[in-house]
mmCIF file with all atom_site columns, N, CA and C in Angstrom:
data_model
loop_
_atom_site.group_PDB
_atom_site.id
_atom_site.type_symbol
_atom_site.label_atom_id
_atom_site.label_alt_id
_atom_site.label_comp_id
_atom_site.label_asym_id
_atom_site.label_entity_id
_atom_site.label_seq_id
_atom_site.pdbx_PDB_ins_code
_atom_site.Cartn_x
_atom_site.Cartn_y
_atom_site.Cartn_z
_atom_site.occupancy
_atom_site.B_iso_or_equiv
_atom_site.pdbx_formal_charge
_atom_site.auth_seq_id
_atom_site.auth_comp_id
_atom_site.auth_asym_id
_atom_site.auth_atom_id
_atom_site.pdbx_PDB_model_num
ATOM 1   N N  . UNK J 1 1  ? -8.363  12.273 9.437  1.00 64.00 ? 1  UNK J N  1
ATOM 2   C CA . UNK J 1 1  ? -8.441  10.838 9.130  1.00 64.00 ? 1  UNK J CA 1
ATOM 3   C C  . UNK J 1 1  ? -7.647  10.532 7.864  1.00 64.00 ? 1  UNK J C  1
ATOM 4   N N  . UNK J 1 2  ? -7.744  11.434 6.877  1.00 77.00 ? 2  UNK J N  1
ATOM 5   C CA . UNK J 1 2  ? -7.024  11.237 5.624  1.00 77.00 ? 2  UNK J CA 1
ATOM 6   C C  . UNK J 1 2  ? -5.517  11.372 5.838  1.00 77.00 ? 2  UNK J C  1
ATOM 7   N N  . UNK J 1 3  ? -5.131  12.293 6.732  1.00 85.00 ? 3  UNK J N  1
ATOM 8   C CA . UNK J 1 3  ? -3.705  12.472 7.027  1.00 85.00 ? 3  UNK J CA 1
ATOM 9   C C  . UNK J 1 3  ? -3.145  11.223 7.698  1.00 85.00 ? 3  UNK J C  1
ATOM 10  N N  . UNK J 1 4  ? -3.967  10.566 8.525  1.00 86.00 ? 4  UNK J N  1
ATOM 11  C CA . UNK J 1 4  ? -3.547  9.331  9.181  1.00 86.00 ? 4  UNK J CA 1
ATOM 12  C C  . UNK J 1 4  ? -3.309  8.237  8.156  1.00 86.00 ? 4  UNK J C  1
ATOM 13  N N  . UNK J 1 5  ? -4.193  8.147  7.164  1.00 84.00 ? 5  UNK J N  1
ATOM 14  C CA . UNK J 1 5  ? -4.029  7.153  6.104  1.00 84.00 ? 5  UNK J CA 1
ATOM 15  C C  . UNK J 1 5  ? -2.747  7.416  5.323  1.00 84.00 ? 5  UNK J C  1
ATOM 16  N N  . UNK J 1 6  ? -2.477  8.689  5.040  1.00 86.00 ? 6  UNK J N  1
ATOM 17  C CA . UNK J 1 6  ? -1.257  9.054  4.318  1.00 86.00 ? 6  UNK J CA 1
ATOM 18  C C  . UNK J 1 6  ? -0.025  8.690  5.141  1.00 86.00 ? 6  UNK J C  1
ATOM 19  N N  . UNK J 1 7  ? -0.101  8.905  6.461  1.00 89.00 ? 7  UNK J N  1
ATOM 20  C CA . UNK J 1 7  ? 0.997   8.566  7.365  1.00 89.00 ? 7  UNK J CA 1
ATOM 21  C C  . UNK J 1 7  ? 1.261   7.061  7.354  1.00 89.00 ? 7  UNK J C  1
ATOM 22  N N  . UNK J 1 8  ? 0.188   6.275  7.335  1.00 87.00 ? 8  UNK J N  1
ATOM 23  C CA . UNK J 1 8  ? 0.325   4.814  7.299  1.00 87.00 ? 8  UNK J CA 1
ATOM 24  C C  . UNK J 1 8  ? 0.962   4.362  5.993  1.00 87.00 ? 8  UNK J C  1
ATOM 25  N N  . UNK J 1 9  ? 0.598   5.005  4.885  1.00 84.00 ? 9  UNK J N  1
ATOM 26  C CA . UNK J 1 9  ? 1.199   4.673  3.590  1.00 84.00 ? 9  UNK J CA 1
ATOM 27  C C  . UNK J 1 9  ? 2.692   4.954  3.616  1.00 84.00 ? 9  UNK J C  1
ATOM 28  N N  . UNK J 1 10 ? 3.075   6.091  4.197  1.00 86.00 ? 10 UNK J N  1
ATOM 29  C CA . UNK J 1 10 ? 4.498   6.432  4.312  1.00 86.00 ? 10 UNK J CA 1
ATOM 30  C C  . UNK J 1 10 ? 5.224   5.396  5.153  1.00 86.00 ? 10 UNK J C  1
ATOM 31  N N  . UNK J 1 11 ? 4.605   4.973  6.253  1.00 86.00 ? 11 UNK J N  1
ATOM 32  C CA . UNK J 1 11 ? 5.207   3.946  7.106  1.00 86.00 ? 11 UNK J CA 1
ATOM 33  C C  . UNK J 1 11 ? 5.392   2.638  6.343  1.00 86.00 ? 11 UNK J C  1
ATOM 34  N N  . UNK J 1 12 ? 4.398   2.270  5.536  1.00 80.00 ? 12 UNK J N  1
ATOM 35  C CA . UNK J 1 12 ? 4.501   1.047  4.734  1.00 80.00 ? 12 UNK J CA 1
ATOM 36  C C  . UNK J 1 12 ? 5.635   1.143  3.728  1.00 80.00 ? 12 UNK J C  1
ATOM 37  N N  . UNK J 1 13 ? 5.770   2.313  3.105  1.00 78.00 ? 13 UNK J N  1
ATOM 38  C CA . UNK J 1 13 ? 6.844   2.507  2.128  1.00 78.00 ? 13 UNK J CA 1
ATOM 39  C C  . UNK J 1 13 ? 8.207   2.418  2.793  1.00 78.00 ? 13 UNK J C  1
ATOM 40  N N  . UNK J 1 14 ? 8.351   3.029  3.957  1.00 81.00 ? 14 UNK J N  1
ATOM 41  C CA . UNK J 1 14 ? 9.619   2.984  4.697  1.00 81.00 ? 14 UNK J CA 1
ATOM 42  C C  . UNK J 1 14 ? 9.933   1.554  5.119  1.00 81.00 ? 14 UNK J C  1
ATOM 43  N N  . UNK J 1 15 ? 8.916   0.844  5.617  1.00 78.00 ? 15 UNK J N  1
ATOM 44  C CA . UNK J 1 15 ? 9.113   -0.538 6.050  1.00 78.00 ? 15 UNK J CA 1
ATOM 45  C C  . UNK J 1 15 ? 9.497   -1.426 4.871  1.00 78.00 ? 15 UNK J C  1
ATOM 46  N N  . UNK J 1 16 ? 8.841   -1.208 3.727  1.00 72.00 ? 16 UNK J N  1
ATOM 47  C CA . UNK J 1 16 ? 9.147   -2.006 2.540  1.00 72.00 ? 16 UNK J CA 1
ATOM 48  C C  . UNK J 1 16 ? 10.571  -1.746 2.069  1.00 72.00 ? 16 UNK J C  1
ATOM 49  N N  . UNK J 1 17 ? 10.984  -0.476 2.089  1.00 72.00 ? 17 UNK J N  1
ATOM 50  C CA . UNK J 1 17 ? 12.334  -0.126 1.660  1.00 72.00 ? 17 UNK J CA 1
ATOM 51  C C  . UNK J 1 17 ? 13.364  -0.728 2.605  1.00 72.00 ? 17 UNK J C  1
ATOM 52  N N  . UNK J 1 18 ? 13.018  -0.780 3.895  1.00 73.00 ? 18 UNK J N  1
ATOM 53  C CA . UNK J 1 18 ? 13.939  -1.299 4.901  1.00 73.00 ? 18 UNK J CA 1
ATOM 54  C C  . UNK J 1 18 ? 14.084  -2.814 4.789  1.00 73.00 ? 18 UNK J C  1
ATOM 55  N N  . UNK J 1 19 ? 13.003  -3.508 4.463  1.00 69.00 ? 19 UNK J N  1
ATOM 56  C CA . UNK J 1 19 ? 13.038  -4.969 4.418  1.00 69.00 ? 19 UNK J CA 1
ATOM 57  C C  . UNK J 1 19 ? 13.606  -5.503 3.113  1.00 69.00 ? 19 UNK J C  1
ATOM 58  N N  . UNK J 1 20 ? 13.550  -4.723 2.043  1.00 71.00 ? 20 UNK J N  1
ATOM 59  C CA . UNK J 1 20 ? 14.144  -5.181 0.788  1.00 71.00 ? 20 UNK J CA 1
ATOM 60  C C  . UNK J 1 20 ? 13.256  -4.975 -0.419 1.00 71.00 ? 20 UNK J C  1
ATOM 61  N N  . UNK J 1 21 ? 13.859  -5.147 -1.603 1.00 67.00 ? 21 UNK J N  1
ATOM 62  C CA . UNK J 1 21 ? 13.174  -4.856 -2.857 1.00 67.00 ? 21 UNK J CA 1
ATOM 63  C C  . UNK J 1 21 ? 12.042  -5.849 -3.112 1.00 67.00 ? 21 UNK J C  1
ATOM 64  N N  . UNK J 1 22 ? 12.274  -7.131 -2.825 1.00 72.00 ? 22 UNK J N  1
ATOM 65  C CA . UNK J 1 22 ? 11.258  -8.152 -3.092 1.00 72.00 ? 22 UNK J CA 1
ATOM 66  C C  . UNK J 1 22 ? 10.001  -7.896 -2.267 1.00 72.00 ? 22 UNK J C  1
ATOM 67  N N  . UNK J 1 23 ? 10.202  -7.521 -1.007 1.00 70.00 ? 23 UNK J N  1
ATOM 68  C CA . UNK J 1 23 ? 9.067   -7.221 -0.144 1.00 70.00 ? 23 UNK J CA 1
ATOM 69  C C  . UNK J 1 23 ? 8.369   -5.951 -0.621 1.00 70.00 ? 23 UNK J C  1
ATOM 70  N N  . UNK J 1 24 ? 9.145   -4.977 -1.081 1.00 73.00 ? 24 UNK J N  1
ATOM 71  C CA . UNK J 1 24 ? 8.572   -3.733 -1.589 1.00 73.00 ? 24 UNK J CA 1
ATOM 72  C C  . UNK J 1 24 ? 7.719   -4.004 -2.822 1.00 73.00 ? 24 UNK J C  1
ATOM 73  N N  . UNK J 1 25 ? 8.207   -4.880 -3.688 1.00 81.00 ? 25 UNK J N  1
ATOM 74  C CA . UNK J 1 25 ? 7.456   -5.230 -4.893 1.00 81.00 ? 25 UNK J CA 1
ATOM 75  C C  . UNK J 1 25 ? 6.157   -5.943 -4.519 1.00 81.00 ? 25 UNK J C  1
ATOM 76  N N  . UNK J 1 26 ? 6.228   -6.798 -3.496 1.00 83.00 ? 26 UNK J N  1
ATOM 77  C CA . UNK J 1 26 ? 5.038   -7.516 -3.043 1.00 83.00 ? 26 UNK J CA 1
ATOM 78  C C  . UNK J 1 26 ? 4.021   -6.542 -2.469 1.00 83.00 ? 26 UNK J C  1
ATOM 79  N N  . UNK J 1 27 ? 4.499   -5.569 -1.685 1.00 79.00 ? 27 UNK J N  1
ATOM 80  C CA . UNK J 1 27 ? 3.597   -4.568 -1.118 1.00 79.00 ? 27 UNK J CA 1
ATOM 81  C C  . UNK J 1 27 ? 2.975   -3.710 -2.215 1.00 79.00 ? 27 UNK J C  1
ATOM 82  N N  . UNK J 1 28 ? 3.774   -3.381 -3.230 1.00 86.00 ? 28 UNK J N  1
ATOM 83  C CA . UNK J 1 28 ? 3.262   -2.587 -4.342 1.00 86.00 ? 28 UNK J CA 1
ATOM 84  C C  . UNK J 1 28 ? 2.156   -3.344 -5.080 1.00 86.00 ? 28 UNK J C  1
ATOM 85  N N  . UNK J 1 29 ? 2.354   -4.648 -5.258 1.00 87.00 ? 29 UNK J N  1
ATOM 86  C CA . UNK J 1 29 ? 1.351   -5.475 -5.930 1.00 87.00 ? 29 UNK J CA 1
ATOM 87  C C  . UNK J 1 29 ? 0.077   -5.554 -5.095 1.00 87.00 ? 29 UNK J C  1
ATOM 88  N N  . UNK J 1 30 ? 0.227   -5.693 -3.778 1.00 86.00 ? 30 UNK J N  1
ATOM 89  C CA . UNK J 1 30 ? -0.932  -5.738 -2.889 1.00 86.00 ? 30 UNK J CA 1
ATOM 90  C C  . UNK J 1 30 ? -1.673  -4.405 -2.901 1.00 86.00 ? 30 UNK J C  1
ATOM 91  N N  . UNK J 1 31 ? -0.890  -3.308 -2.912 1.00 89.00 ? 31 UNK J N  1
ATOM 92  C CA . UNK J 1 31 ? -1.486  -1.975 -2.921 1.00 89.00 ? 31 UNK J CA 1
ATOM 93  C C  . UNK J 1 31 ? -2.272  -1.749 -4.203 1.00 89.00 ? 31 UNK J C  1
ATOM 94  N N  . UNK J 1 32 ? -1.701  -2.191 -5.334 1.00 89.00 ? 32 UNK J N  1
ATOM 95  C CA . UNK J 1 32 ? -2.365  -2.050 -6.628 1.00 89.00 ? 32 UNK J CA 1
ATOM 96  C C  . UNK J 1 32 ? -3.642  -2.890 -6.656 1.00 89.00 ? 32 UNK J C  1
ATOM 97  N N  . UNK J 1 33 ? -3.568  -4.107 -6.135 1.00 86.00 ? 33 UNK J N  1
ATOM 98  C CA . UNK J 1 33 ? -4.740  -4.982 -6.094 1.00 86.00 ? 33 UNK J CA 1
ATOM 99  C C  . UNK J 1 33 ? -5.832  -4.369 -5.219 1.00 86.00 ? 33 UNK J C  1
ATOM 100 N N  . UNK J 1 34 ? -5.413  -3.740 -4.107 1.00 87.00 ? 34 UNK J N  1
ATOM 101 C CA . UNK J 1 34 ? -6.368  -3.096 -3.216 1.00 87.00 ? 34 UNK J CA 1
ATOM 102 C C  . UNK J 1 34 ? -7.118  -1.978 -3.932 1.00 87.00 ? 34 UNK J C  1
ATOM 103 N N  . UNK J 1 35 ? -6.380  -1.136 -4.688 1.00 88.00 ? 35 UNK J N  1
ATOM 104 C CA . UNK J 1 35 ? -7.015  -0.024 -5.390 1.00 88.00 ? 35 UNK J CA 1
ATOM 105 C C  . UNK J 1 35 ? -7.868  -0.504 -6.560 1.00 88.00 ? 35 UNK J C  1
ATOM 106 N N  . UNK J 1 36 ? -7.590  -1.714 -7.075 1.00 85.00 ? 36 UNK J N  1
ATOM 107 C CA . UNK J 1 36 ? -8.460  -2.283 -8.102 1.00 85.00 ? 36 UNK J CA 1
ATOM 108 C C  . UNK J 1 36 ? -9.735  -2.846 -7.474 1.00 85.00 ? 36 UNK J C  1
ATOM 109 N N  . UNK J 1 37 ? -9.634  -3.301 -6.222 1.00 82.00 ? 37 UNK J N  1
ATOM 110 C CA . UNK J 1 37 ? -10.790 -3.879 -5.542 1.00 82.00 ? 37 UNK J CA 1
ATOM 111 C C  . UNK J 1 37 ? -11.765 -2.818 -5.042 1.00 82.00 ? 37 UNK J C  1
ATOM 112 N N  . UNK J 1 38 ? -11.251 -1.639 -4.685 1.00 84.00 ? 38 UNK J N  1
ATOM 113 C CA . UNK J 1 38 ? -12.112 -0.597 -4.117 1.00 84.00 ? 38 UNK J CA 1
ATOM 114 C C  . UNK J 1 38 ? -13.279 -0.227 -5.040 1.00 84.00 ? 38 UNK J C  1
ATOM 115 N N  . UNK J 1 39 ? -13.041 0.085  -6.338 1.00 83.00 ? 39 UNK J N  1
ATOM 116 C CA . UNK J 1 39 ? -14.183 0.395  -7.217 1.00 83.00 ? 39 UNK J CA 1
ATOM 117 C C  . UNK J 1 39 ? -15.118 -0.797 -7.413 1.00 83.00 ? 39 UNK J C  1
ATOM 118 N N  . UNK J 1 40 ? -14.560 -2.004 -7.397 1.00 81.00 ? 40 UNK J N  1
ATOM 119 C CA . UNK J 1 40 ? -15.379 -3.204 -7.571 1.00 81.00 ? 40 UNK J CA 1
ATOM 120 C C  . UNK J 1 40 ? -16.318 -3.390 -6.380 1.00 81.00 ? 40 UNK J C  1
ATOM 121 N N  . UNK J 1 41 ? -15.835 -3.069 -5.188 1.00 80.00 ? 41 UNK J N  1
ATOM 122 C CA . UNK J 1 41 ? -16.668 -3.191 -3.993 1.00 80.00 ? 41 UNK J CA 1
ATOM 123 C C  . UNK J 1 41 ? -17.736 -2.104 -3.952 1.00 80.00 ? 41 UNK J C  1
ATOM 124 N N  . UNK J 1 42 ? -17.417 -0.930 -4.489 1.00 83.00 ? 42 UNK J N  1
ATOM 125 C CA . UNK J 1 42 ? -18.380 0.170  -4.502 1.00 83.00 ? 42 UNK J CA 1
ATOM 126 C C  . UNK J 1 42 ? -19.487 -0.070 -5.516 1.00 83.00 ? 42 UNK J C  1
ATOM 127 N N  . UNK J 1 43 ? -19.172 -0.755 -6.613 1.00 72.00 ? 43 UNK J N  1
ATOM 128 C CA . UNK J 1 43 ? -20.141 -0.962 -7.693 1.00 72.00 ? 43 UNK J CA 1
ATOM 129 C C  . UNK J 1 43 ? -21.264 -1.902 -7.253 1.00 72.00 ? 43 UNK J C  1
#
């Protein structure tokens, strides 16, 4: 299951690189926001 998640992250990175820098930056911001939300949801 963890390997599948890692595979999806790689796919997102490839897709972001393919679509352009602005989209990649947006995905990076969303990814960062997601990882900030995870501990908040657990608390």
